[in-house]
Amino acid sequence: MYSLKILSEQEVAGFNEFTFPHYRSVLSKMSLGHRMVAVGAVLLRESVGLVFAELKETLRAAAIRSIAVAPQQRRIGIGTALLQRVELELMTRGCGVAEVIYMAGRPSTPAVESLLRKNGWPTANPRMMICTSDFDLLSRAPWMKLALPPAFEIFLWKELTACERADILECQAREKFFPEVLNPFAHEDLAEPACSFGLRYKGRVVAWCIVQQFDANTLRCGSLFVRKEFEAQGRAIALLARSIYATRDTGRSNFIFDVSFERPRMIRFVQRRMTPYLKSIRITNESRKKLTGECLAA
Ligand SMILES: CC(C)(COP(=O)(O)OP(=O)(O)OC[C@H]1O[C@@H](n2cnc3c(N)ncnc32)[C@H](O)[C@@H]1OP(=O)(O)O)[C@@H](O)C(=O)NCCC(=O)NCCS
């Protein structure tokens, strides 16, 4: 019979094979006591499964980052037990809602979806479209030549003035004009200064395209945003094209671009105009579950 265990930071290393390489480093860096919860499954002293979740800053919500069971031990209830245990632990820590994000269209997707369904998770919705390409391919797209009228000025984001920065932050506090995931000041340590640009219209910042370092060969568009009144005019695309041109001289030829399904116009643009110039498109799905007393009963 297997057993479950809430893992300490030291113990989690023995379960590394059950998560993605990216999360291995997250797990080894972050203190498990505070924002991370990891539960391991052990059978005959062997590690056979891991689920881990990360609490959001408010500590009221959490994301289950990954769940996996050793192939030879599947379909005997370990996945269910791990999921229920982590839900219970999150509830005990005062968390009221959890989300799971997973890749659609993978061989493992039906198993993940059945596991979630069986444990009372609502049907997932598409969340993000993750597109990969490179400079050679993207540079052939006709929209790479989009021009801007003279009233617009593209500038390197690192040249944003202190006043402009304060203005953006003030406006955001007042009217929340951009979604938090597109905050241009988040993860500033990752920004690639040579490829991140802003757009001024008659002297006022109305758009930005922030490109981040993803790995040794890859840059990622971390935030592409244009103010509502300038949407659907090709302004953001012109800015994106400028960033893509700038990637040419960085030595990182691969480019990743994610689009949220909350931005249907951008999704349509990718489907209609970008697809021929992409190497791959992957879609992530998201399900959210309210954590209630039922988890305790289970
Ligand atoms: C998803 C996963 C964790 C399930 O683990 P598990 O220990 O097999 O899960 P359980 O035994 O508790 O199965 C629970 C239910 O999930 C469903 N399920 C599990 N594997 C399934 C499969 N291959 N096909 C269809 N449904 C499946 C079934 O409804 C099952 O209930 P049942 O056996 O009574 O029919 C496991 O398949 C896995 O590790 N997959 C690869 C890792 C992965 O892709 N993780 C997702 C990244 S977040």
Short mmCIF file of C-alpha atoms and ligand atoms in Angstrom, two decimals:
data_model
loop_
_atom_site.label_atom_id
_atom_site.label_comp_id
_atom_site.label_asym_id
_atom_site.label_seq_id
_atom_site.Cartn_x
_atom_site.Cartn_y
_atom_site.Cartn_z
CA MET A 1 0.00 0.00 0.00
CA TYR A 2 1.31 3.46 -0.82
CA SER A 3 1.56 6.29 1.68
CA LEU A 4 1.38 10.07 1.25
CA LYS A 5 3.62 12.64 2.81
CA ILE A 6 3.80 16.41 2.91
CA LEU A 7 7.37 16.99 1.76
CA SER A 8 10.01 19.24 3.22
CA GLU A 9 12.41 21.20 1.02
CA GLN A 10 15.06 18.50 1.47
CA GLU A 11 12.69 15.60 0.79
CA VAL A 12 11.28 17.04 -2.42
CA ALA A 13 14.57 16.43 -4.25
CA GLY A 14 13.82 12.69 -4.15
CA PHE A 15 10.64 13.35 -6.21
CA ASN A 16 12.21 15.55 -8.90
CA GLU A 17 11.53 13.10 -11.69
CA PHE A 18 7.79 13.67 -11.24
CA THR A 19 7.78 17.27 -12.37
CA PHE A 20 8.91 19.45 -15.24
CA PRO A 21 12.54 20.67 -15.33
CA HIS A 22 11.41 24.28 -14.84
CA TYR A 23 9.60 23.40 -11.61
CA ARG A 24 12.55 21.37 -10.32
CA SER A 25 14.51 24.56 -9.95
CA VAL A 26 11.51 26.41 -8.46
CA LEU A 27 11.05 23.67 -5.88
CA SER A 28 14.70 23.66 -4.95
CA LYS A 29 14.84 27.45 -4.59
CA MET A 30 11.64 28.27 -2.74
CA SER A 31 10.94 27.62 0.87
CA LEU A 32 8.29 24.90 0.95
CA GLY A 33 6.87 26.04 4.26
CA HIS A 34 5.52 29.35 3.05
CA ARG A 35 4.03 29.42 -0.46
CA MET A 36 4.67 25.91 -1.79
CA VAL A 37 2.98 22.67 -0.83
CA ALA A 38 4.39 19.39 -2.12
CA VAL A 39 2.89 15.98 -1.42
CA GLY A 40 4.80 12.82 -2.32
CA ALA A 41 3.52 9.26 -2.72
CA VAL A 42 5.76 6.42 -1.58
CA LEU A 43 5.35 2.71 -2.28
CA LEU A 44 7.77 0.17 -0.82
CA ARG A 45 10.17 3.03 0.01
CA GLU A 46 10.17 4.18 -3.62
CA SER A 47 8.92 7.61 -4.67
CA VAL A 48 5.99 6.98 -7.01
CA GLY A 49 4.21 10.31 -7.36
CA LEU A 50 4.26 14.02 -6.64
CA VAL A 51 1.79 16.87 -6.63
CA PHE A 52 2.79 20.38 -5.81
CA ALA A 53 0.93 23.62 -5.51
CA GLU A 54 1.91 27.22 -5.10
CA LEU A 55 -0.18 29.62 -3.05
CA LYS A 56 -0.82 33.01 -4.60
CA GLU A 57 0.33 36.14 -2.81
CA THR A 58 -2.99 36.60 -1.00
CA LEU A 59 -2.68 32.98 0.28
CA ARG A 60 -6.43 32.61 -0.49
CA ALA A 61 -5.92 30.96 -3.88
CA ALA A 62 -3.42 28.45 -5.22
CA ALA A 63 -2.24 26.91 -8.45
CA ILE A 64 -1.59 23.19 -8.62
CA ARG A 65 1.55 23.29 -10.74
CA SER A 66 2.01 19.63 -11.51
CA ILE A 67 0.79 16.17 -10.63
CA ALA A 68 2.32 12.91 -11.84
CA VAL A 69 2.47 9.25 -10.90
CA ALA A 70 5.07 6.66 -11.99
CA PRO A 71 3.79 4.93 -15.17
CA GLN A 72 3.80 1.44 -13.63
CA GLN A 73 1.72 2.62 -10.64
CA ARG A 74 -1.08 4.41 -12.48
CA ARG A 75 -4.80 3.60 -12.29
CA ILE A 76 -4.64 2.37 -8.70
CA GLY A 77 -5.83 5.60 -7.10
CA ILE A 78 -2.52 7.35 -6.32
CA GLY A 79 -3.28 10.38 -8.53
CA THR A 80 -6.66 10.80 -6.83
CA ALA A 81 -5.14 10.45 -3.38
CA LEU A 82 -2.43 13.04 -4.17
CA LEU A 83 -4.97 15.50 -5.54
CA GLN A 84 -7.31 15.13 -2.57
CA ARG A 85 -4.41 15.45 -0.13
CA VAL A 86 -3.13 18.66 -1.69
CA GLU A 87 -6.64 20.13 -1.81
CA LEU A 88 -7.05 19.34 1.88
CA GLU A 89 -3.67 20.87 2.74
CA LEU A 90 -4.51 24.04 0.78
CA MET A 91 -7.86 24.31 2.58
CA THR A 92 -6.20 23.83 5.93
CA ARG A 93 -3.94 26.77 5.07
CA GLY A 94 -7.00 28.95 4.44
CA CYS A 95 -7.05 28.72 0.67
CA GLY A 96 -10.56 28.85 -0.88
CA VAL A 97 -9.89 28.18 -4.54
CA ALA A 98 -7.40 26.20 -6.59
CA GLU A 99 -6.59 26.16 -10.29
CA VAL A 100 -4.93 23.61 -12.52
CA ILE A 101 -3.38 24.52 -15.86
CA TYR A 102 -2.38 21.75 -18.25
CA MET A 103 -1.45 21.28 -21.89
CA ALA A 104 -4.25 20.34 -24.26
CA GLY A 105 -3.73 17.75 -26.99
CA ARG A 106 -0.95 15.78 -25.29
CA PRO A 107 -1.04 11.98 -24.91
CA SER A 108 -1.41 12.55 -21.14
CA THR A 109 -4.31 15.03 -21.46
CA PRO A 110 -7.24 12.53 -21.27
CA ALA A 111 -5.83 11.03 -18.05
CA VAL A 112 -5.44 14.46 -16.44
CA GLU A 113 -8.94 15.48 -17.51
CA SER A 114 -10.53 12.28 -16.18
CA LEU A 115 -8.64 12.62 -12.93
CA LEU A 116 -9.93 16.17 -12.50
CA ARG A 117 -13.50 15.25 -13.49
CA LYS A 118 -13.54 12.33 -11.09
CA ASN A 119 -12.50 14.69 -8.30
CA GLY A 120 -15.20 17.28 -8.89
CA TRP A 121 -13.21 19.80 -10.97
CA PRO A 122 -15.28 21.79 -13.49
CA THR A 123 -14.59 21.30 -17.21
CA ALA A 124 -11.53 23.32 -18.16
CA ASN A 125 -11.52 26.30 -20.53
CA PRO A 126 -8.77 27.23 -23.01
CA ARG A 127 -6.39 29.61 -21.30
CA MET A 128 -3.33 30.43 -23.40
CA MET A 129 -2.07 29.85 -26.90
CA ILE A 130 1.71 29.35 -26.79
CA CYS A 131 3.35 30.02 -30.14
CA THR A 132 6.97 29.31 -31.01
CA SER A 133 8.92 30.54 -34.00
CA ASP A 134 12.22 32.14 -34.93
CA PHE A 135 13.46 35.27 -36.60
CA ASP A 136 13.93 33.71 -40.06
CA LEU A 137 10.37 32.46 -40.20
CA LEU A 138 8.67 35.48 -38.63
CA SER A 139 10.57 37.96 -40.76
CA ARG A 140 8.76 36.59 -43.86
CA ALA A 141 5.31 37.61 -42.53
CA PRO A 142 3.68 40.54 -44.38
CA TRP A 143 2.60 42.14 -41.08
CA MET A 144 6.28 42.54 -40.16
CA LYS A 145 6.27 45.52 -42.55
CA LEU A 146 3.36 47.36 -40.87
CA ALA A 147 4.18 51.06 -40.58
CA LEU A 148 2.94 53.61 -38.05
CA PRO A 149 1.56 57.11 -38.79
CA PRO A 150 3.90 60.02 -37.90
CA ALA A 151 2.05 60.89 -34.66
CA PHE A 152 3.40 57.63 -33.19
CA GLU A 153 6.93 57.24 -31.88
CA ILE A 154 8.53 53.90 -31.00
CA PHE A 155 11.15 54.14 -28.24
CA LEU A 156 13.33 51.68 -26.37
CA TRP A 157 11.50 50.78 -23.16
CA LYS A 158 14.68 51.37 -21.13
CA GLU A 159 14.31 55.05 -22.14
CA LEU A 160 10.90 55.36 -20.47
CA THR A 161 11.17 58.46 -18.29
CA ALA A 162 10.53 58.46 -14.55
CA CYS A 163 7.49 60.73 -15.19
CA GLU A 164 6.05 58.30 -17.75
CA ARG A 165 6.55 55.40 -15.37
CA ALA A 166 4.81 57.28 -12.57
CA ASP A 167 1.98 58.22 -14.96
CA ILE A 168 1.43 54.58 -15.99
CA LEU A 169 1.39 53.43 -12.36
CA GLU A 170 -0.95 56.24 -11.31
CA CYS A 171 -3.38 55.52 -14.16
CA GLN A 172 -3.30 51.82 -13.33
CA ALA A 173 -4.12 52.50 -9.67
CA ARG A 174 -7.02 54.73 -10.78
CA GLU A 175 -8.57 52.86 -13.71
CA LYS A 176 -6.80 49.48 -14.03
CA PHE A 177 -6.25 50.01 -17.74
CA PHE A 178 -4.10 46.91 -18.31
CA PRO A 179 -4.50 43.37 -16.90
CA GLU A 180 -1.98 42.57 -14.20
CA VAL A 181 -0.40 39.78 -16.29
CA LEU A 182 0.65 42.44 -18.82
CA ASN A 183 2.29 44.67 -16.20
CA PRO A 184 5.39 46.02 -17.99
CA PHE A 185 7.23 46.43 -14.68
CA ALA A 186 6.86 42.79 -13.57
CA HIS A 187 10.00 40.62 -13.85
CA GLU A 188 12.08 43.61 -14.97
CA ASP A 189 15.18 41.54 -14.20
CA LEU A 190 14.30 39.27 -17.16
CA ALA A 191 13.67 42.05 -19.69
CA GLU A 192 15.84 42.12 -22.83
CA PRO A 193 16.50 45.86 -23.15
CA ALA A 194 17.48 45.76 -26.84
CA CYS A 195 14.14 44.19 -27.86
CA SER A 196 11.64 45.87 -25.49
CA PHE A 197 9.86 48.91 -26.89
CA GLY A 198 7.18 51.42 -25.95
CA LEU A 199 4.91 53.44 -28.21
CA ARG A 200 4.09 57.11 -27.69
CA TYR A 201 1.17 58.85 -29.34
CA LYS A 202 1.50 62.63 -29.32
CA GLY A 203 4.01 62.25 -26.51
CA ARG A 204 1.97 59.85 -24.30
CA VAL A 205 2.81 56.18 -23.76
CA VAL A 206 -0.02 54.10 -25.26
CA ALA A 207 1.54 50.67 -25.82
CA TRP A 208 4.47 48.45 -24.98
CA CYS A 209 6.08 45.20 -26.03
CA ILE A 210 8.33 43.77 -23.33
CA VAL A 211 10.60 40.93 -24.42
CA GLN A 212 12.18 38.69 -21.83
CA GLN A 213 15.10 36.26 -21.79
CA PHE A 214 13.66 32.77 -21.62
CA ASP A 215 16.71 30.54 -22.14
CA ALA A 216 20.10 30.63 -23.87
CA ASN A 217 18.55 30.53 -27.37
CA THR A 218 15.08 31.91 -26.73
CA LEU A 219 13.37 35.23 -26.13
CA ARG A 220 9.76 35.49 -25.04
CA CYS A 221 7.27 38.28 -25.57
CA GLY A 222 6.26 38.74 -21.93
CA SER A 223 3.80 41.61 -22.38
CA LEU A 224 2.25 43.12 -25.50
CA PHE A 225 -0.30 45.76 -24.62
CA VAL A 226 -2.02 48.66 -26.36
CA ARG A 227 -4.51 51.07 -24.79
CA LYS A 228 -8.12 50.29 -25.60
CA GLU A 229 -8.62 53.36 -27.83
CA PHE A 230 -5.73 52.18 -30.08
CA GLU A 231 -6.85 48.56 -30.41
CA ALA A 232 -7.67 46.98 -33.80
CA GLN A 233 -5.48 49.45 -35.72
CA GLY A 234 -2.35 47.32 -36.05
CA ARG A 235 -0.40 49.41 -33.52
CA ALA A 236 0.49 46.52 -31.23
CA ILE A 237 1.49 44.39 -34.22
CA ALA A 238 3.79 47.12 -35.54
CA LEU A 239 5.42 47.24 -32.11
CA LEU A 240 5.72 43.46 -31.94
CA ALA A 241 7.33 43.47 -35.40
CA ARG A 242 9.87 46.02 -34.16
CA SER A 243 10.73 43.78 -31.21
CA ILE A 244 11.06 40.76 -33.49
CA TYR A 245 13.44 42.67 -35.80
CA ALA A 246 15.53 43.58 -32.76
CA THR A 247 15.88 39.92 -31.72
CA ARG A 248 18.04 39.34 -34.82
CA ASP A 249 21.17 40.77 -33.17
CA THR A 250 20.79 39.13 -29.76
CA GLY A 251 22.10 35.64 -30.59
CA ARG A 252 18.81 34.19 -29.32
CA SER A 253 17.01 33.18 -32.49
CA ASN A 254 13.97 31.39 -31.01
CA PHE A 255 10.91 33.42 -30.10
CA ILE A 256 7.96 32.48 -27.87
CA PHE A 257 4.75 34.40 -27.86
CA ASP A 258 1.77 33.57 -25.59
CA VAL A 259 -1.72 34.93 -26.10
CA SER A 260 -4.49 34.70 -23.54
CA PHE A 261 -7.91 33.49 -24.70
CA GLU A 262 -9.21 36.56 -22.84
CA ARG A 263 -7.90 38.50 -25.85
CA PRO A 264 -10.01 37.02 -28.67
CA ARG A 265 -8.87 39.62 -31.21
CA MET A 266 -5.24 38.66 -30.73
CA ILE A 267 -6.15 34.96 -30.87
CA ARG A 268 -7.86 35.59 -34.21
CA PHE A 269 -4.80 37.46 -35.45
CA VAL A 270 -2.58 34.51 -34.57
CA GLN A 271 -4.94 32.05 -36.26
CA ARG A 272 -5.36 34.10 -39.44
CA ARG A 273 -2.05 35.87 -39.93
CA MET A 274 0.65 34.31 -37.78
CA THR A 275 0.12 30.57 -38.14
CA PRO A 276 2.08 30.14 -41.42
CA TYR A 277 5.09 31.72 -39.72
CA LEU A 278 5.02 29.63 -36.53
CA LYS A 279 6.86 26.42 -35.73
CA SER A 280 4.32 25.26 -33.14
CA ILE A 281 1.13 26.25 -31.37
CA ARG A 282 0.22 24.69 -28.05
CA ILE A 283 -2.86 25.40 -26.00
CA THR A 284 -3.17 25.31 -22.25
CA ASN A 285 -6.47 24.65 -20.47
CA GLU A 286 -7.46 25.85 -17.04
CA SER A 287 -9.90 24.54 -14.46
CA ARG A 288 -10.71 26.21 -11.15
CA LYS A 289 -12.28 24.52 -8.18
CA LYS A 290 -13.72 25.98 -4.99
CA LEU A 291 -12.23 24.15 -2.05
CA THR A 292 -15.04 23.23 0.30
CA GLY A 293 -15.85 20.84 3.13
CA GLU A 294 -16.27 18.06 0.57
CA CYS A 295 -12.48 17.94 0.23
CA LEU A 296 -12.28 17.34 3.97
CA ALA A 297 -14.91 14.60 3.78
CA ALA A 298 -13.03 12.91 0.90
C1 LIG B 1 -2.79 12.05 -14.58
C2 LIG B 1 -2.16 11.04 -13.62
C3 LIG B 1 -1.46 11.85 -12.52
C4 LIG B 1 -3.25 10.16 -12.99
O1 LIG B 1 -2.66 9.37 -11.98
P1 LIG B 1 -3.29 7.94 -11.54
O2 LIG B 1 -2.59 7.52 -10.31
O3 LIG B 1 -3.29 7.01 -12.67
O4 LIG B 1 -4.78 8.37 -11.20
P2 LIG B 1 -5.89 7.47 -10.51
O5 LIG B 1 -5.47 6.05 -10.46
O6 LIG B 1 -6.26 8.12 -9.24
O7 LIG B 1 -7.06 7.59 -11.55
C5 LIG B 1 -8.14 8.44 -11.31
C6 LIG B 1 -9.03 8.53 -12.52
O8 LIG B 1 -8.36 9.26 -13.55
C7 LIG B 1 -8.78 8.72 -14.80
N1 LIG B 1 -7.62 8.21 -15.52
C8 LIG B 1 -6.38 7.97 -15.06
N2 LIG B 1 -5.59 7.57 -16.06
C9 LIG B 1 -6.33 7.56 -17.17
C10 LIG B 1 -6.08 7.27 -18.52
N3 LIG B 1 -4.84 6.86 -18.92
N4 LIG B 1 -7.06 7.41 -19.41
C11 LIG B 1 -8.29 7.82 -19.04
N5 LIG B 1 -8.60 8.11 -17.75
C12 LIG B 1 -7.63 7.98 -16.84
C13 LIG B 1 -9.79 7.61 -14.51
O9 LIG B 1 -11.08 8.21 -14.45
C14 LIG B 1 -9.35 7.19 -13.15
O10 LIG B 1 -10.36 6.58 -12.43
P3 LIG B 1 -10.63 4.99 -12.64
O11 LIG B 1 -9.29 4.31 -12.63
O12 LIG B 1 -11.49 4.65 -11.50
O13 LIG B 1 -11.29 4.88 -13.96
C15 LIG B 1 -1.16 10.11 -14.35
O14 LIG B 1 -1.81 9.56 -15.47
C16 LIG B 1 0.09 10.78 -14.81
O15 LIG B 1 1.06 10.87 -14.06
N6 LIG B 1 0.16 11.28 -16.02
C17 LIG B 1 1.34 11.86 -16.60
C18 LIG B 1 1.74 13.12 -15.91
C19 LIG B 1 1.06 14.32 -16.43
O16 LIG B 1 0.91 14.48 -17.60
N7 LIG B 1 0.67 15.20 -15.50
C20 LIG B 1 -0.02 16.37 -15.86
C21 LIG B 1 0.81 17.58 -15.76
S1 LIG B 1 0.10 18.69 -14.62
#
